[in-house]
PDB file of C-alpha atoms in Angstrom:
ATOM      1  CA  UNK A 203     261.334  41.403  -1.424  1.00  0.00           C
ATOM      2  CA  UNK A 204     261.523  44.345  -3.775  1.00  0.00           C
ATOM      3  CA  UNK A 205     260.597  47.451  -1.885  1.00  0.00           C
ATOM      4  CA  UNK A 206     261.004  51.134  -1.085  1.00  0.00           C
ATOM      5  CA  UNK A 207     263.150  51.768   1.973  1.00  0.00           C
ATOM      6  CA  UNK A 208     263.403  54.981   3.946  1.00  0.00           C
ATOM      7  CA  UNK A 209     265.994  55.878   6.537  1.00  0.00           C
ATOM      8  CA  UNK A 210     265.808  56.895   9.237  1.00  0.00           C
ATOM      9  CA  UNK A 211     262.254  56.108  10.279  1.00  0.00           C
ATOM     10  CA  UNK A 212     262.378  58.860  12.884  1.00  0.00           C
ATOM     11  CA  UNK A 213     264.532  61.968  12.705  1.00  0.00           C
ATOM     12  CA  UNK A 214     264.854  64.718  15.279  1.00  0.00           C
ATOM     13  CA  UNK A 215     266.629  67.924  14.366  1.00  0.00           C
ATOM     14  CA  UNK A 216     267.014  71.375  15.776  1.00  0.00           C
ATOM     15  CA  UNK A 217     265.533  74.509  14.303  1.00  0.00           C
ATOM     16  CA  UNK A 218     267.796  75.628  11.470  1.00  0.00           C
ATOM     17  CA  UNK A 219     270.034  72.548  11.497  1.00  0.00           C
ATOM     18  CA  UNK A 220     270.270  70.894   8.067  1.00  0.00           C
ATOM     19  CA  UNK A 221     268.903  67.397   7.760  1.00  0.00           C
ATOM     20  CA  UNK A 222     268.957  64.737   5.045  1.00  0.00           C
ATOM     21  CA  UNK A 223     266.402  61.993   4.580  1.00  0.00           C
ATOM     22  CA  UNK A 224     267.185  58.930   2.506  1.00  0.00           C
ATOM     23  CA  UNK A 225     265.157  56.727   0.186  1.00  0.00           C
ATOM     24  CA  UNK A 226     266.239  53.664  -1.728  1.00  0.00           C
ATOM     25  CA  UNK A 227     264.381  51.267  -3.990  1.00  0.00           C
ATOM     26  CA  UNK A 228     264.981  47.798  -5.334  1.00  0.00           C
ATOM     27  CA  UNK A 229     262.187  48.013  -7.922  1.00  0.00           C
ATOM     28  CA  UNK A 230     264.411  49.599 -10.582  1.00  0.00           C
ATOM     29  CA  UNK A 231     261.716  52.210 -11.203  1.00  0.00           C
ATOM     30  CA  UNK A 232     262.464  55.293 -13.239  1.00  0.00           C
ATOM     31  CA  UNK A 233     260.418  57.754 -11.213  1.00  0.00           C
ATOM     32  CA  UNK A 234     260.941  58.669  -7.562  1.00  0.00           C
ATOM     33  CA  UNK A 235     258.766  61.087  -5.607  1.00  0.00           C
ATOM     34  CA  UNK A 236     258.995  62.938  -2.312  1.00  0.00           C
ATOM     35  CA  UNK A 237     255.823  63.861  -0.453  1.00  0.00           C
ATOM     36  CA  UNK A 238     255.227  65.809   2.736  1.00  0.00           C
ATOM     37  CA  UNK A 239     252.304  64.745   4.889  1.00  0.00           C
ATOM     38  CA  UNK A 240     251.200  66.711   7.922  1.00  0.00           C
ATOM     39  CA  UNK A 241     248.809  65.343  10.501  1.00  0.00           C
ATOM     40  CA  UNK A 242     245.348  64.550   9.102  1.00  0.00           C
ATOM     41  CA  UNK A 243     246.268  66.057   5.739  1.00  0.00           C
ATOM     42  CA  UNK A 244     246.727  64.628   2.281  1.00  0.00           C
ATOM     43  CA  UNK A 245     250.257  63.880   1.113  1.00  0.00           C
ATOM     44  CA  UNK A 246     251.629  66.871  -0.762  1.00  0.00           C
ATOM     45  CA  UNK A 247     254.025  66.293  -3.647  1.00  0.00           C
ATOM     46  CA  UNK A 248     257.277  68.231  -3.188  1.00  0.00           C
ATOM     47  CA  UNK A 249     259.169  67.074  -6.283  1.00  0.00           C
ATOM     48  CA  UNK A 250     259.948  64.061  -8.399  1.00  0.00           C
ATOM     49  CA  UNK A 251     262.707  62.666 -10.549  1.00  0.00           C
ATOM     50  CA  UNK A 252     262.072  61.031 -13.876  1.00  0.00           C
ATOM     51  CA  UNK A 253     265.385  59.224 -14.205  1.00  0.00           C
ATOM     52  CA  UNK A 254     267.830  62.101 -13.714  1.00  0.00           C
ATOM     53  CA  UNK A 255     265.378  64.844 -14.658  1.00  0.00           C
ATOM     54  CA  UNK A 256     264.349  66.844 -11.611  1.00  0.00           C
ATOM     55  CA  UNK A 257     260.823  68.278 -11.439  1.00  0.00           C
ATOM     56  CA  UNK A 258     260.029  70.736  -8.692  1.00  0.00           C
ATOM     57  CA  UNK A 259     256.455  71.564  -7.698  1.00  0.00           C
ATOM     58  CA  UNK A 260     255.760  75.287  -8.060  1.00  0.00           C
ATOM     59  CA  UNK A 261     254.929  75.792  -4.400  1.00  0.00           C
ATOM     60  CA  UNK A 262     257.758  73.733  -2.896  1.00  0.00           C
ATOM     61  CA  UNK A 263     259.886  76.038  -0.738  1.00  0.00           C
ATOM     62  CA  UNK A 264     263.514  76.618  -1.730  1.00  0.00           C
ATOM     63  CA  UNK A 265     264.434  75.220   1.679  1.00  0.00           C
ATOM     64  CA  UNK A 266     263.765  71.758   0.251  1.00  0.00           C
ATOM     65  CA  UNK A 267     266.248  70.218  -2.164  1.00  0.00           C
ATOM     66  CA  UNK A 268     266.711  66.761  -3.591  1.00  0.00           C
ATOM     67  CA  UNK A 269     269.451  64.625  -5.066  1.00  0.00           C
ATOM     68  CA  UNK A 270     269.309  61.410  -7.030  1.00  0.00           C
ATOM     69  CA  UNK A 271     272.836  60.081  -7.506  1.00  0.00           C
ATOM     70  CA  UNK A 272     271.678  56.864  -9.160  1.00  0.00           C
ATOM     71  CA  UNK A 273     268.518  54.911 -10.000  1.00  0.00           C
ATOM     72  CA  UNK A 274     268.270  53.337  -6.572  1.00  0.00           C
ATOM     73  CA  UNK A 275     268.755  56.287  -4.243  1.00  0.00           C
ATOM     74  CA  UNK A 276     267.084  59.632  -3.703  1.00  0.00           C
ATOM     75  CA  UNK A 277     267.720  62.134  -0.915  1.00  0.00           C
ATOM     76  CA  UNK A 278     265.659  64.938   0.549  1.00  0.00           C
ATOM     77  CA  UNK A 279     267.698  67.798   2.002  1.00  0.00           C
ATOM     78  CA  UNK A 280     266.079  70.375   4.245  1.00  0.00           C
ATOM     79  CA  UNK A 281     268.571  73.203   4.458  1.00  0.00           C
ATOM     80  CA  UNK A 282     267.165  75.117   7.431  1.00  0.00           C
ATOM     81  CA  UNK A 283     264.268  73.245   9.029  1.00  0.00           C
ATOM     82  CA  UNK A 284     261.574  75.328  10.640  1.00  0.00           C
ATOM     83  CA  UNK A 285     258.922  74.224  13.106  1.00  0.00           C
ATOM     84  CA  UNK A 286     256.446  74.110  10.230  1.00  0.00           C
ATOM     85  CA  UNK A 287     258.526  71.462   8.470  1.00  0.00           C
ATOM     86  CA  UNK A 288     257.756  68.855  11.102  1.00  0.00           C
ATOM     87  CA  UNK A 289     255.859  66.185   9.203  1.00  0.00           C
ATOM     88  CA  UNK A 290     255.949  62.686   7.768  1.00  0.00           C
ATOM     89  CA  UNK A 291     258.068  62.546   4.624  1.00  0.00           C
ATOM     90  CA  UNK A 292     257.076  59.842   2.180  1.00  0.00           C
ATOM     91  CA  UNK A 293     259.111  58.510  -0.705  1.00  0.00           C
ATOM     92  CA  UNK A 294     257.389  56.732  -3.577  1.00  0.00           C
ATOM     93  CA  UNK A 295     258.314  55.192  -6.901  1.00  0.00           C
ATOM     94  CA  UNK A 296     256.572  54.337 -10.125  1.00  0.00           C
ATOM     95  CA  UNK A 297     257.879  52.401 -13.089  1.00  0.00           C
ATOM     96  CA  UNK A 298     257.644  55.092 -15.709  1.00  0.00           C
ATOM     97  CA  UNK A 299     254.892  57.655 -15.663  1.00  0.00           C
ATOM     98  CA  UNK A 300     251.761  58.740 -13.887  1.00  0.00           C
ATOM     99  CA  UNK A 301     249.918  55.883 -15.601  1.00  0.00           C
ATOM    100  CA  UNK A 302     251.790  53.412 -13.447  1.00  0.00           C
ATOM    101  CA  UNK A 303     251.130  52.301  -9.898  1.00  0.00           C
ATOM    102  CA  UNK A 304     252.910  54.135  -7.098  1.00  0.00           C
ATOM    103  CA  UNK A 305     254.725  52.258  -4.348  1.00  0.00           C
ATOM    104  CA  UNK A 306     255.461  53.974  -1.062  1.00  0.00           C
ATOM    105  CA  UNK A 307     258.084  53.563   1.596  1.00  0.00           C
ATOM    106  CA  UNK A 308     257.273  53.511   5.317  1.00  0.00           C
ATOM    107  CA  UNK A 309     258.029  57.218   5.727  1.00  0.00           C
ATOM    108  CA  UNK A 310     260.333  59.278   7.925  1.00  0.00           C
ATOM    109  CA  UNK A 311     258.761  61.185  10.803  1.00  0.00           C
ATOM    110  CA  UNK A 312     260.647  64.475  11.209  1.00  0.00           C
ATOM    111  CA  UNK A 313     260.520  66.382  14.481  1.00  0.00           C
ATOM    112  CA  UNK A 314     261.957  69.899  14.693  1.00  0.00           C
ATOM    113  CA  UNK A 315     262.858  71.180  18.149  1.00  0.00           C
TER     114      UNK A 315
ATOM    115  CA  UNK B 235     244.066  72.341 -10.571  1.00  0.00           C
ATOM    116  CA  UNK B 236     242.752  68.897  -9.695  1.00  0.00           C
ATOM    117  CA  UNK B 237     240.925  68.671  -6.378  1.00  0.00           C
ATOM    118  CA  UNK B 238     240.199  65.352  -4.696  1.00  0.00           C
ATOM    119  CA  UNK B 239     237.568  65.003  -1.989  1.00  0.00           C
ATOM    120  CA  UNK B 240     236.809  62.032   0.226  1.00  0.00           C
ATOM    121  CA  UNK B 241     233.582  61.669   2.123  1.00  0.00           C
ATOM    122  CA  UNK B 242     233.023  60.834   4.896  1.00  0.00           C
ATOM    123  CA  UNK B 243     236.128  61.965   6.773  1.00  0.00           C
ATOM    124  CA  UNK B 244     235.517  59.298   9.391  1.00  0.00           C
ATOM    125  CA  UNK B 245     233.389  56.177   9.531  1.00  0.00           C
ATOM    126  CA  UNK B 246     232.702  53.682  12.283  1.00  0.00           C
ATOM    127  CA  UNK B 247     230.998  50.353  11.570  1.00  0.00           C
ATOM    128  CA  UNK B 248     230.420  47.085  13.434  1.00  0.00           C
ATOM    129  CA  UNK B 249     232.413  44.073  12.341  1.00  0.00           C
ATOM    130  CA  UNK B 250     230.908  42.158   9.454  1.00  0.00           C
ATOM    131  CA  UNK B 251     229.232  45.086   7.763  1.00  0.00           C
ATOM    132  CA  UNK B 252     229.768  45.943   4.135  1.00  0.00           C
ATOM    133  CA  UNK B 253     230.777  49.561   3.546  1.00  0.00           C
ATOM    134  CA  UNK B 254     231.496  52.064   0.808  1.00  0.00           C
ATOM    135  CA  UNK B 255     234.077  54.836   0.784  1.00  0.00           C
ATOM    136  CA  UNK B 256     233.751  57.688  -1.681  1.00  0.00           C
ATOM    137  CA  UNK B 257     236.255  59.689  -3.670  1.00  0.00           C
ATOM    138  CA  UNK B 258     235.469  62.517  -6.068  1.00  0.00           C
ATOM    139  CA  UNK B 259     237.724  64.546  -8.343  1.00  0.00           C
ATOM    140  CA  UNK B 260     237.160  67.713 -10.327  1.00  0.00           C
ATOM    141  CA  UNK B 261     239.113  67.077 -13.538  1.00  0.00           C
ATOM    142  CA  UNK B 262     238.204  63.947 -15.469  1.00  0.00           C
ATOM    143  CA  UNK B 263     241.454  64.031 -17.496  1.00  0.00           C
ATOM    144  CA  UNK B 264     243.192  61.398 -15.394  1.00  0.00           C
ATOM    145  CA  UNK B 265     245.473  58.488 -16.174  1.00  0.00           C
ATOM    146  CA  UNK B 266     244.431  56.352 -13.241  1.00  0.00           C
ATOM    147  CA  UNK B 267     243.033  56.302  -9.737  1.00  0.00           C
ATOM    148  CA  UNK B 268     244.705  54.463  -6.905  1.00  0.00           C
ATOM    149  CA  UNK B 269     243.350  53.518  -3.490  1.00  0.00           C
ATOM    150  CA  UNK B 270     245.726  53.294  -0.549  1.00  0.00           C
ATOM    151  CA  UNK B 271     245.574  52.235   3.054  1.00  0.00           C
ATOM    152  CA  UNK B 272     247.540  54.079   5.720  1.00  0.00           C
ATOM    153  CA  UNK B 273     247.970  52.806   9.263  1.00  0.00           C
ATOM    154  CA  UNK B 274     248.811  55.371  11.982  1.00  0.00           C
ATOM    155  CA  UNK B 275     252.375  56.644  11.650  1.00  0.00           C
ATOM    156  CA  UNK B 276     253.075  54.430   8.648  1.00  0.00           C
ATOM    157  CA  UNK B 277     253.510  54.768   4.919  1.00  0.00           C
ATOM    158  CA  UNK B 278     250.891  54.085   2.262  1.00  0.00           C
ATOM    159  CA  UNK B 279     250.029  50.584   1.098  1.00  0.00           C
ATOM    160  CA  UNK B 280     248.589  50.295  -2.394  1.00  0.00           C
ATOM    161  CA  UNK B 281     245.247  48.486  -2.482  1.00  0.00           C
ATOM    162  CA  UNK B 282     243.909  48.877  -6.001  1.00  0.00           C
ATOM    163  CA  UNK B 283     244.811  50.726  -9.168  1.00  0.00           C
ATOM    164  CA  UNK B 284     242.163  51.518 -11.797  1.00  0.00           C
ATOM    165  CA  UNK B 285     243.348  52.759 -15.170  1.00  0.00           C
ATOM    166  CA  UNK B 286     241.247  55.483 -16.785  1.00  0.00           C
ATOM    167  CA  UNK B 287     239.950  53.005 -19.364  1.00  0.00           C
ATOM    168  CA  UNK B 288     238.717  50.596 -16.696  1.00  0.00           C
ATOM    169  CA  UNK B 289     235.484  50.606 -14.719  1.00  0.00           C
ATOM    170  CA  UNK B 290     236.466  48.511 -11.722  1.00  0.00           C
ATOM    171  CA  UNK B 291     239.102  46.408 -10.029  1.00  0.00           C
ATOM    172  CA  UNK B 292     238.750  43.713  -7.411  1.00  0.00           C
ATOM    173  CA  UNK B 293     241.120  42.261  -4.863  1.00  0.00           C
ATOM    174  CA  UNK B 294     239.781  39.885  -2.261  1.00  0.00           C
ATOM    175  CA  UNK B 295     237.117  41.675  -0.212  1.00  0.00           C
ATOM    176  CA  UNK B 296     237.840  44.986  -1.930  1.00  0.00           C
ATOM    177  CA  UNK B 297     236.176  46.317  -5.045  1.00  0.00           C
ATOM    178  CA  UNK B 298     236.921  49.733  -6.506  1.00  0.00           C
ATOM    179  CA  UNK B 299     234.876  51.385  -9.224  1.00  0.00           C
ATOM    180  CA  UNK B 300     235.628  54.365 -11.413  1.00  0.00           C
ATOM    181  CA  UNK B 301     233.223  56.667 -13.235  1.00  0.00           C
ATOM    182  CA  UNK B 302     235.575  59.079 -14.917  1.00  0.00           C
ATOM    183  CA  UNK B 303     232.898  61.173 -16.593  1.00  0.00           C
ATOM    184  CA  UNK B 304     231.253  62.024 -13.278  1.00  0.00           C
ATOM    185  CA  UNK B 305     234.558  62.284 -11.408  1.00  0.00           C
ATOM    186  CA  UNK B 306     233.785  59.583  -8.877  1.00  0.00           C
ATOM    187  CA  UNK B 307     235.251  56.430  -7.449  1.00  0.00           C
ATOM    188  CA  UNK B 308     234.056  54.129  -4.704  1.00  0.00           C
ATOM    189  CA  UNK B 309     235.878  51.561  -2.611  1.00  0.00           C
ATOM    190  CA  UNK B 310     233.633  48.753  -1.443  1.00  0.00           C
ATOM    191  CA  UNK B 311     234.808  46.652   1.500  1.00  0.00           C
ATOM    192  CA  UNK B 312     232.871  43.459   2.105  1.00  0.00           C
ATOM    193  CA  UNK B 313     232.474  41.782   5.487  1.00  0.00           C
ATOM    194  CA  UNK B 314     234.587  44.324   7.341  1.00  0.00           C
ATOM    195  CA  UNK B 315     237.051  43.155  10.013  1.00  0.00           C
ATOM    196  CA  UNK B 316     238.788  45.009  12.871  1.00  0.00           C
ATOM    197  CA  UNK B 317     242.038  44.679  10.925  1.00  0.00           C
ATOM    198  CA  UNK B 318     240.539  46.880   8.216  1.00  0.00           C
ATOM    199  CA  UNK B 319     240.681  49.838  10.606  1.00  0.00           C
ATOM    200  CA  UNK B 320     242.936  52.431   8.978  1.00  0.00           C
ATOM    201  CA  UNK B 321     242.798  55.586   6.909  1.00  0.00           C
ATOM    202  CA  UNK B 322     241.931  55.031   3.250  1.00  0.00           C
ATOM    203  CA  UNK B 323     243.186  57.522   0.685  1.00  0.00           C
ATOM    204  CA  UNK B 324     242.501  57.865  -2.982  1.00  0.00           C
ATOM    205  CA  UNK B 325     244.840  59.519  -5.464  1.00  0.00           C
ATOM    206  CA  UNK B 326     244.385  60.458  -9.103  1.00  0.00           C
ATOM    207  CA  UNK B 327     247.198  60.885 -11.582  1.00  0.00           C
ATOM    208  CA  UNK B 328     247.434  63.233 -14.516  1.00  0.00           C
ATOM    209  CA  UNK B 329     249.987  64.381 -17.049  1.00  0.00           C
ATOM    210  CA  UNK B 330     253.458  65.405 -15.950  1.00  0.00           C
ATOM    211  CA  UNK B 331     253.728  62.712 -13.293  1.00  0.00           C
ATOM    212  CA  UNK B 332     251.273  64.597 -11.109  1.00  0.00           C
ATOM    213  CA  UNK B 333     249.444  62.793  -8.330  1.00  0.00           C
ATOM    214  CA  UNK B 334     246.667  64.386  -6.276  1.00  0.00           C
ATOM    215  CA  UNK B 335     245.504  62.900  -3.004  1.00  0.00           C
ATOM    216  CA  UNK B 336     242.348  63.206  -0.986  1.00  0.00           C
ATOM    217  CA  UNK B 337     242.566  63.743   2.773  1.00  0.00           C
ATOM    218  CA  UNK B 338     241.292  60.247   3.436  1.00  0.00           C
ATOM    219  CA  UNK B 339     238.534  58.459   5.296  1.00  0.00           C
ATOM    220  CA  UNK B 340     239.403  57.171   8.750  1.00  0.00           C
ATOM    221  CA  UNK B 341     237.699  53.805   9.176  1.00  0.00           C
ATOM    222  CA  UNK B 342     237.096  52.095  12.503  1.00  0.00           C
ATOM    223  CA  UNK B 343     235.662  48.580  12.541  1.00  0.00           C
ATOM    224  CA  UNK B 344     234.250  47.737  15.954  1.00  0.00           C
ATOM    225  CA  UNK B 345     234.607  44.105  17.093  1.00  0.00           C
TER     226      UNK B 345
END
C-alpha cells in the first residue's frame, strides 16, 4: 500500500546529542511536511518542502534542520536536542498544494534524557 | 494569523449515541478543512476533506459540514461505537502550504 513511513518509531537521545529522524513516502507527492506535536497540543508545522524548495516557519528554532535528497525521502535533523524538544514528530505529504489532502505517517516519539 | 478552536476538549458518550464535534476558525480565506483521527501515541488518520467550495462530505457514519462564512465546521458521528474512541482534530489550509490545527476533542465512547 502507498503510504508515509517514519523511522524510527521511538528515538531516545541525550541532551545535546544530534539526532536524525527519517520519513519516506511512496505516494510520489510533491510536498512533504514536518510537524512537532507535544502532549495534548495541536501539531505545529516546523517546515515543508515543495519539491526541492525549502520553506521554514518563522518561529522554527535554528536547532531544527531538514533535508530532502529526493522526492521520496525527507529528514529532520535536531542539532542539539534540549529537554523541550521531546515530542512526537509527524511527517506528512500532500500531492501539490494546501488545497490537497494531507497524509500522515505514524510519527516518531523523541525522548531526550 | 489563523486560529483554530475545537470545543469541547473532551467528550464522553454511551455507545450508540449520535454526536457532534465542533471546529471554528478565525480566517475564512481557506482552501480546505480536513478532519483527522489520532489514537494515543499514533499518527493522524485522515477522515474527511472538505474543499472550500463544498458544504459537506460523508464517509460511512461520518458527516462533516463546512460553513466558511461563519468559520465553522462540524463532524457528525452516527451510532457511536467504542472503536470510535480517539482524539479528533480539524485542520484548515491556506495559501503558502500553511496548515493550522486545532487542539482536538478527546472522545470516549462507553460500552
